[in-house]
Amino acid sequence: MKTTALFVLFMVFSISLFAENGHDLWLRSKSTGKINVICKKTSPTLTIAIQELQKGWQGKDNATITLTLKSDKALKKDGFKFNKDEIQAGTESGILYGVYELLRRQQTGEPVEEKIYNPSYEIRTLNHWDNPDGSIERGYAGKSIFWRNGDNSMTVTDKDKDLWQEYARANASVGLNGAVLNNVNASPLMLSKEYLERVKAIAEVLRPYGIKTFLSVKFSSPSQIGKLKTSDPLDPEVIKWWNDKVKEIYSIIPDFGGFLVKASSEGQPGPQDYERSHADGANMMADAFKPFGGIVMWRAFVYSPNDKDRARQAYTEFMPLDGKFRDNVIIQVKNGPVDFQPREPFSPLFGAMKKTSLMPEFQITQEYLGQAIHMVFLGPMWEECLKSDTYQEGPGSTVGRSTDGSIYPQKHTAIAGVSNIGLDTNWCGHQMAQANWYAFGRLAWNNTLTSEKIADEWIKLTFGPVKPGQTGSLGFSNDWTEHFLVPVKKMILESREAAVNYMMPLGFHHIFSANNHYGPGPWYAPKGVRADWTPPYYHKADTLGVGFDRTHAGTDAVSQYHEPLASQFNDLKTCPEIYLLWFHHLPWDYKVSSGRTLWDEICYSYEKGLNQVRDFQKTWDKVEPYVDKERFENIRSKLKNQCRNAQVWKDACTLYFQQFSRRPIPYDIERPVYELNDLISSEVKRR
Ligand code: BDP
């Protein structure tokens, strides 16, 4: 081998193949030179800002940067401005976000434009579905970083604090400023003195990073822990109980953010238990927060077992309440009308309510997208939602604009993501799932970013060549760009569509196996289980056809959308094919745009999804020289699993639906490798 080739090989190996376990997330970079920081004020937040600049500086050696706290009419609360050699902001957290933005730009090679940077949303929050015993509902990355079981469960250790600090830093680095510390299916315990003391300890660590703490609360807390006879929101004693509780919380955590409430939903208690409305419940709590500036995030995730169309219900229940909520209530709405599915049209509540603040809720933890086993980058899914046009005030009224205050004034604006982190060393279970945490933060800051840009940044920061412990960011060579960045970005960006293809193409939804929501279970419908918790309710397959008729002739869910969407979704000729079986029940031989029958198209879609995952495996194997061993193997092994699972999805769904379509699986498609009965019985066993 020539000396130059050997040298290049040596460089490649010495640069990027040190052991990495993923714990450093996208914050691996080290400074390459000295930076002088001028800052007139001192405070914990500003100290962090200065230290971050010193730790991560990659600009000119010995440069000087001034941090200036000065408001400007054009600056929003957390916004900042880059002037020449200066970061200006009206708040300390604004300075911190400016520092992270500057460092990111240096690390990714993006120019630092001298202009104002404002966040899209005022409150950018993670929702942790963490329980007091340390388990996490729909968590796939180990136990809670906040709560644990056992005798010393309330003792705050240095290890706890270190981890909370790393967590806070990661969030602040992408602009997140809120954390709901416990599950929406809330335990009333959370409001007890003991737990509030631990919240206080957490809040102290998060505070310098600009992050406020919030809690999920159980609506029946007054009767459960307050020993009152009722939790009726109009009862004077109940009102007093919440007022006192909120006051107590602020005496312990003076910058407390507020409550998140899941009420009258999936068996959770709520105002409807007392024949009161959601507005009665939310306003009662909002009034308690008024003197302290806190807010109530009230979830619109409600549906009853008897309705013929679950997708219609949040709208039906909340629309009549438009204008009835206090201005410190924000209605938290899941991106789709059903439930965090691989693909849904946006929830028709976006763009419908005009006198109520609405906030989007995304799910970062991949409950319905392969959990911590499948590589699915969710940026494209959230981008699809945020950029969907609601037509609220004519064309261009995107979900993003209709929630960030651009279209109509909202006292508060917010966005939430259900977190995917736990005690796993790499935080997210799957190295690639870190991209979803990152992407959520970036979109919460700027809801017009493209997922392509976010993926590009994340890959550079997470896998870019950096040698720890030494100064020296090595930049991005053409070789690295061509052989790592480009193929990996392509793979990541395709991954969500691949998941839709091998799980639920063409508008299929909720055909999961029961409860665990991981594998396929289109057959699952035992007697006694409520219909809307079984897949046949959603796919409605029979020998004549398949799909959910939500047209005017069906449940008329289409009418919940503004025109021209209502007509577009209603009409087969204009309904986007990605939503075909969401809005229509169609015969198996219906001709789709490819010229194939619906049945054939379904089969080809599953096949395509599986092949996409096989290609991901090839792509990943090829980049081995550019990734450290630990992360390479973690991802390689996950991809194998994903591929086996995609095969299960394909075989399960094609063989199951074939019983109704009574048509052959097109002959140029790979034959199934599993027996349907085996898949059904193994799924039953797993449950
Ligand atoms: C469903 C989850 C369930 C959550 C619920 C919610 O399966 O665990 O409690 O959403 O968002 O998708 O409240």
CSV table of C-alpha atoms and ligand atoms in Angstrom, one decimal, residues 129 137-138 184-185 262 266 299 301 334 339-340 361 363 367-368 517, ligand 1:
chain,number,residue,atom,x,y,z
A,129,TRP,CA,-44.7,10.1,30.7
A,137,GLU,CA,-45.4,4.8,30.0
A,138,ARG,CA,-44.4,4.1,26.4
A,184,VAL,CA,-50.3,12.5,31.8
A,185,ASN,CA,-51.9,9.5,33.4
A,262,LYS,CA,-55.5,14.7,30.8
A,266,GLU,CA,-59.3,7.0,28.6
A,299,ARG,CA,-55.4,18.0,26.5
A,301,PHE,CA,-57.2,13.8,23.5
A,334,LYS,CA,-52.1,15.7,19.1
A,339,ASP,CA,-53.4,8.9,18.0
A,340,PHE,CA,-49.8,9.4,17.0
A,361,GLU,CA,-48.5,17.7,20.8
A,363,GLN,CA,-44.8,12.1,20.2
A,367,GLU,CA,-44.8,4.2,20.5
A,368,TYR,CA,-46.4,3.5,17.1
A,517,HIS,CA,-48.5,-1.1,19.8
B,1,BDP,C1,-51.9,6.5,23.8
B,1,BDP,C2,-51.0,5.7,24.6
B,1,BDP,C3,-51.3,5.8,26.1
B,1,BDP,C4,-51.4,7.3,26.5
B,1,BDP,C5,-52.3,8.0,25.6
B,1,BDP,C6,-52.3,9.5,25.9
B,1,BDP,O1,-51.1,4.4,24.2
B,1,BDP,O2,-50.3,5.1,26.8
B,1,BDP,O3,-51.8,7.4,27.8
B,1,BDP,O4,-52.0,7.9,24.3
B,1,BDP,O5,-51.8,10.3,25.0
B,1,BDP,O6,-51.4,6.6,22.5
B,1,BDP,O7,-52.9,10.0,26.8
